[in-house]
Amino acid sequence: MKAMSSAPIGVFDSGLGGLTVLKELAQRLPNEHFVYLGDTARLPYGSKSINTIYKYAEQNIEFLLKHDVKAVVAACNSASSALLSFTGKDFSVPVINVIEPASQSALTTTITNNIAVLGTRATVQQNVYEQVITKNNPKVNVHSMACPLFVPFIEEGLIEDPLMNLVIHRYLSPLLATSMDTLILGCTHYPLVKKQIQKVIGSYVQVIDSAPAVADILLHKMGSGSLIANTEAEPQKIDLCITDINSRFEEVATRFLKPLSIGSLTATQL
Ligand code: DGL
């Protein structure tokens, strides 16, 4: 077992989406190594039952623990919803979800006390965002919208496609009638179409991507446990493990993670 502070940080998602979190973490923590697990063989998570998603999340964490990670980031809102809904199991390292940090960010941003949340069906049905937000401030109205077509479109690479814009309009139109001034991208795939979403909702609405807030929490947790890698460490390594390799993943991941470079890309089984 490696010295804890030089051990990698584990990050997982069902597919490409968690790379939005990984990129932010790797840029904010340039001395840290990362192991990323994309469970592409079982994607999408957001249309599965919460029990199934919890089982997948547990298996993903166990896989990352086998890589001697010192912390795990569940860079998936659907998995974070499941982990927050089924508390009880203690893992041997800190496990950070994306929902609490994004909610905190939104709470400090809203002025009208109207926060909208876009998410997968599982995340919206599980209602964890609303629970976390209203627990902190019962006066806030939470307007949630499931956007089940976003993930397949993004995984297909249809990011700049007119069809993507049509789908965004279709899901966001009902939210335009609310007094929202803050919109949480409650799925880690959605920051990949943030520009297109912002265009539809207008510049008045602040769009919250969980990644910066997750990086703050991770730094804080590691700092208090003396887990931060020391500055003399070797150059940063980012290893990607994918449960089903398709040709598009490598291309999109490389393009998206730029200027960071991928250390290795491995097909893996859980
Ligand atoms: N990126 C994930 C999330 O944040 C999951 C998307 C999916 O697999 O449905 O919920």
Coordinates of C-alpha atoms and ligand atoms in Angstrom, one line a residue:
M1 CA 0.0 0.0 0.0
K2 CA 1.3 3.4 -1.0
A3 CA 1.9 6.2 1.5
M4 CA -1.6 7.6 1.8
S5 CA -0.8 11.2 0.7
S6 CA 0.8 10.0 -2.6
A7 CA -2.1 7.6 -3.4
P8 CA -4.4 8.5 -6.2
I9 CA -7.9 10.0 -5.9
G10 CA -10.7 7.8 -7.4
V11 CA -13.5 9.4 -9.5
F12 CA -16.4 7.6 -11.1
D13 CA -19.4 8.1 -13.3
S14 CA -21.5 6.0 -15.7
G15 CA -19.6 7.4 -18.6
L16 CA -18.1 10.7 -19.9
G17 CA -20.0 13.1 -17.7
G18 CA -17.7 12.7 -14.7
L19 CA -14.8 14.0 -16.8
T20 CA -16.3 17.5 -16.2
V21 CA -15.6 16.9 -12.5
L22 CA -12.2 15.1 -13.1
K23 CA -10.9 18.0 -15.2
E24 CA -11.7 20.6 -12.6
L25 CA -10.2 18.4 -9.8
A26 CA -7.0 17.7 -11.8
Q27 CA -6.5 21.3 -12.6
R28 CA -7.1 22.5 -9.1
L29 CA -4.9 19.7 -7.6
P30 CA -2.0 19.4 -10.0
N31 CA 0.1 17.3 -7.6
E32 CA -2.5 14.6 -7.3
H33 CA -2.9 11.4 -9.4
F34 CA -6.3 10.3 -10.5
V35 CA -8.0 7.0 -11.4
Y36 CA -11.2 7.5 -13.3
L37 CA -13.8 4.8 -13.7
G38 CA -16.4 5.2 -16.4
D39 CA -19.0 2.5 -16.2
T40 CA -19.9 2.7 -19.9
A41 CA -21.1 -0.9 -20.1
R42 CA -24.0 -0.1 -17.8
L43 CA -24.7 3.5 -18.9
P44 CA -27.2 5.2 -18.5
Y45 CA -27.6 5.1 -14.7
G46 CA -30.4 7.7 -14.7
S47 CA -33.1 5.4 -16.1
K48 CA -32.4 2.6 -13.6
S49 CA -34.0 2.0 -10.2
I50 CA -32.3 3.6 -7.2
N51 CA -31.5 0.2 -5.8
T52 CA -29.7 -0.8 -8.9
I53 CA -27.8 2.5 -9.0
Y54 CA -26.7 2.0 -5.4
K55 CA -25.4 -1.5 -6.2
Y56 CA -23.4 0.0 -9.1
A57 CA -22.1 2.8 -7.0
E58 CA -20.9 0.3 -4.3
Q59 CA -19.2 -1.8 -6.9
N60 CA -17.5 1.2 -8.4
I61 CA -16.2 2.3 -5.1
E62 CA -14.9 -1.2 -4.3
F63 CA -13.1 -1.2 -7.7
L64 CA -11.4 2.1 -6.9
L65 CA -10.5 1.0 -3.4
K66 CA -8.6 -1.9 -5.1
H67 CA -6.4 0.9 -6.7
D68 CA -5.5 2.1 -3.2
V69 CA -7.3 5.4 -3.7
K70 CA -7.2 7.8 -0.7
A71 CA -10.6 9.4 -1.5
V72 CA -13.5 8.7 -3.9
V73 CA -15.6 11.3 -5.8
A74 CA -18.9 10.0 -7.0
A75 CA -18.9 12.3 -10.0
C76 CA -22.4 11.2 -10.9
N77 CA -25.6 12.8 -9.5
S78 CA -27.6 9.6 -10.0
A79 CA -25.1 7.6 -7.9
S80 CA -24.8 10.5 -5.4
S81 CA -28.6 10.4 -5.0
A82 CA -28.4 6.7 -4.2
L83 CA -25.5 7.0 -1.8
L84 CA -27.3 9.8 0.1
S85 CA -30.5 7.8 0.2
F86 CA -29.0 4.6 1.5
T87 CA -26.7 5.9 4.2
G88 CA -25.2 3.4 6.6
K89 CA -22.4 1.7 4.8
D90 CA -19.0 3.1 5.8
F91 CA -16.2 3.0 3.2
S92 CA -12.6 3.0 4.3
V93 CA -11.9 6.4 2.6
P94 CA -13.9 9.6 2.3
V95 CA -16.6 9.4 -0.4
I96 CA -17.7 12.8 -1.7
N97 CA -21.0 13.2 -3.5
V98 CA -21.8 16.0 -6.0
I99 CA -25.2 17.0 -4.7
E100 CA -24.4 18.6 -1.4
P101 CA -21.6 20.9 -2.9
A102 CA -23.8 21.9 -5.8
S103 CA -26.7 22.7 -3.5
Q104 CA -24.5 24.8 -1.2
S105 CA -23.3 26.8 -4.3
A106 CA -26.9 27.4 -5.4
L107 CA -28.0 28.4 -2.0
T108 CA -25.3 31.1 -1.8
T109 CA -26.2 32.3 -5.4
T110 CA -30.0 32.6 -5.4
I111 CA -31.6 35.9 -4.6
T112 CA -35.2 35.1 -5.5
N113 CA -35.1 31.8 -3.5
N114 CA -36.1 29.9 -6.7
I115 CA -33.7 27.2 -7.7
A116 CA -34.2 25.0 -10.7
V117 CA -32.5 21.5 -11.0
L118 CA -32.0 19.6 -14.2
G119 CA -31.2 15.9 -13.7
T120 CA -31.7 12.4 -14.8
R121 CA -35.0 10.7 -14.1
A122 CA -33.5 8.8 -11.1
T123 CA -32.0 12.0 -9.6
V124 CA -35.3 14.0 -10.0
Q125 CA -37.5 11.1 -8.7
Q126 CA -35.2 10.6 -5.7
N127 CA -35.7 14.3 -4.7
V128 CA -32.4 14.5 -2.8
Y129 CA -31.6 18.1 -4.2
E130 CA -34.9 19.4 -2.8
Q131 CA -34.3 17.7 0.5
V132 CA -30.8 19.1 0.9
I133 CA -31.7 22.6 -0.3
T134 CA -34.9 23.0 1.8
K135 CA -33.1 21.5 4.9
N136 CA -30.7 24.4 4.6
N137 CA -33.3 27.0 3.7
P138 CA -37.0 26.0 3.9
K139 CA -38.0 29.2 2.1
V140 CA -36.4 28.1 -1.2
N141 CA -38.6 26.7 -4.0
V142 CA -37.0 23.9 -6.0
H143 CA -38.2 23.4 -9.6
S144 CA -36.9 20.0 -10.9
M145 CA -36.9 18.8 -14.4
A146 CA -35.8 15.3 -15.6
C147 CA -34.0 15.5 -19.0
P148 CA -33.6 11.8 -19.9
L149 CA -32.5 12.6 -23.5
F150 CA -29.5 14.7 -22.6
V151 CA -27.2 11.9 -21.7
P152 CA -27.6 9.7 -24.8
F153 CA -27.2 12.8 -27.0
I154 CA -24.0 13.8 -25.2
E155 CA -22.6 10.3 -25.2
E156 CA -23.3 10.2 -29.0
G157 CA -21.3 13.4 -29.4
L158 CA -24.3 15.5 -30.6
I159 CA -23.2 18.4 -28.5
E160 CA -23.1 21.1 -31.1
D161 CA -26.0 19.6 -33.0
P162 CA -29.3 21.4 -33.8
L163 CA -31.2 18.4 -32.4
M164 CA -29.5 19.0 -29.0
N165 CA -30.8 22.6 -29.1
L166 CA -34.4 21.3 -29.8
V167 CA -34.2 18.9 -26.9
I168 CA -32.9 21.7 -24.6
H169 CA -35.8 23.9 -25.6
R170 CA -38.3 21.1 -25.0
Y171 CA -37.1 20.4 -21.4
L172 CA -36.4 24.0 -20.3
S173 CA -39.5 25.8 -21.6
P174 CA -41.6 24.9 -18.6
L175 CA -38.9 26.3 -16.3
L176 CA -38.9 29.7 -18.1
A177 CA -42.3 30.3 -16.5
T178 CA -40.8 30.1 -12.9
S179 CA -39.0 32.8 -11.1
M180 CA -35.7 30.8 -11.1
D181 CA -32.5 32.8 -10.9
T182 CA -30.3 29.8 -10.3
L183 CA -30.1 26.6 -12.3
I184 CA -28.2 23.5 -11.1
L185 CA -26.8 21.2 -13.7
G186 CA -27.8 18.1 -11.6
C187 CA -26.0 15.6 -13.9
T188 CA -22.3 15.7 -14.6
H189 CA -22.9 15.3 -18.3
Y190 CA -24.8 18.6 -18.6
P191 CA -21.8 21.0 -18.2
L192 CA -20.8 19.7 -21.7
V193 CA -23.8 21.6 -23.1
K194 CA -23.7 24.5 -20.6
K195 CA -23.3 27.1 -23.3
Q196 CA -26.4 25.9 -25.2
I197 CA -28.4 25.7 -21.9
Q198 CA -27.4 29.3 -21.0
K199 CA -28.5 30.5 -24.4
V200 CA -32.0 29.2 -23.8
I201 CA -32.5 30.4 -20.2
G202 CA -30.8 33.8 -20.7
S203 CA -27.8 35.4 -18.9
Y204 CA -29.9 36.5 -15.9
V205 CA -30.0 32.9 -14.6
Q206 CA -26.8 31.7 -12.9
V207 CA -25.9 28.2 -14.0
I208 CA -24.3 26.0 -11.3
D209 CA -21.9 23.2 -12.3
S210 CA -21.0 21.1 -9.2
A211 CA -17.3 20.7 -10.2
P212 CA -15.7 23.8 -8.5
A213 CA -17.7 23.2 -5.3
V214 CA -16.7 19.5 -5.3
A215 CA -13.0 20.5 -5.6
D216 CA -13.4 22.8 -2.6
I217 CA -14.9 20.1 -0.4
L218 CA -12.3 17.5 -1.6
L219 CA -9.4 19.9 -0.7
H220 CA -10.9 20.6 2.6
K221 CA -11.4 16.9 3.5
M222 CA -8.0 15.9 2.3
G223 CA -6.4 18.9 4.1
S224 CA -8.0 18.0 7.4
G225 CA -6.8 14.3 7.0
S226 CA -3.3 15.3 5.9
L227 CA -4.0 13.5 2.6
I228 CA -2.7 16.1 0.2
A229 CA 0.2 15.0 -2.0
N230 CA 3.4 16.8 -1.4
T231 CA 4.7 19.3 -4.0
E232 CA 7.8 17.2 -4.7
A233 CA 5.7 14.4 -6.2
E234 CA 6.2 13.1 -9.7
P235 CA 4.1 14.6 -12.6
Q236 CA 0.4 14.2 -12.4
K237 CA -1.0 10.9 -13.8
I238 CA -4.6 10.5 -15.0
D239 CA -5.6 6.9 -15.7
L240 CA -9.0 6.1 -17.2
C241 CA -10.7 2.7 -16.7
I242 CA -13.7 2.0 -18.8
T243 CA -16.0 -1.0 -18.5
D244 CA -16.8 -0.9 -22.2
I245 CA -14.4 0.8 -24.6
N246 CA -15.9 2.3 -27.7
S247 CA -14.0 4.3 -30.3
R248 CA -15.8 7.6 -29.4
F249 CA -14.8 7.6 -25.7
E250 CA -11.1 8.1 -26.3
E251 CA -11.6 10.8 -28.8
V252 CA -14.2 12.7 -26.8
A253 CA -12.3 12.2 -23.5
T254 CA -9.0 13.4 -25.1
R255 CA -10.7 16.5 -26.6
F256 CA -12.6 17.3 -23.5
L257 CA -9.7 16.9 -21.0
K258 CA -7.3 19.1 -23.0
P259 CA -4.8 20.5 -21.9
L260 CA -4.6 17.6 -19.5
S261 CA -3.3 14.4 -21.0
I262 CA -4.5 10.9 -20.4
G263 CA -1.9 8.5 -18.8
S264 CA -3.6 5.3 -19.8
L265 CA -7.0 4.1 -21.0
T266 CA -7.9 0.5 -19.9
A267 CA -10.8 -1.7 -20.6
T268 CA -11.8 -3.1 -17.2
Q269 CA -14.3 -5.5 -15.6
L270 CA -15.9 -4.8 -12.2
Ligands
DGL1 N1 -23.6 11.7 -15.2 C1 -24.5 11.0 -14.4 C2 -25.2 11.9 -13.5 O1 -24.7 12.9 -13.0 C3 -25.3 9.8 -15.0 C4 -25.9 9.9 -16.3 C5 -26.5 8.6 -16.6 O2 -25.8 7.6 -16.7 O3 -27.8 8.6 -16.8 O4 -26.3 11.6 -13.1

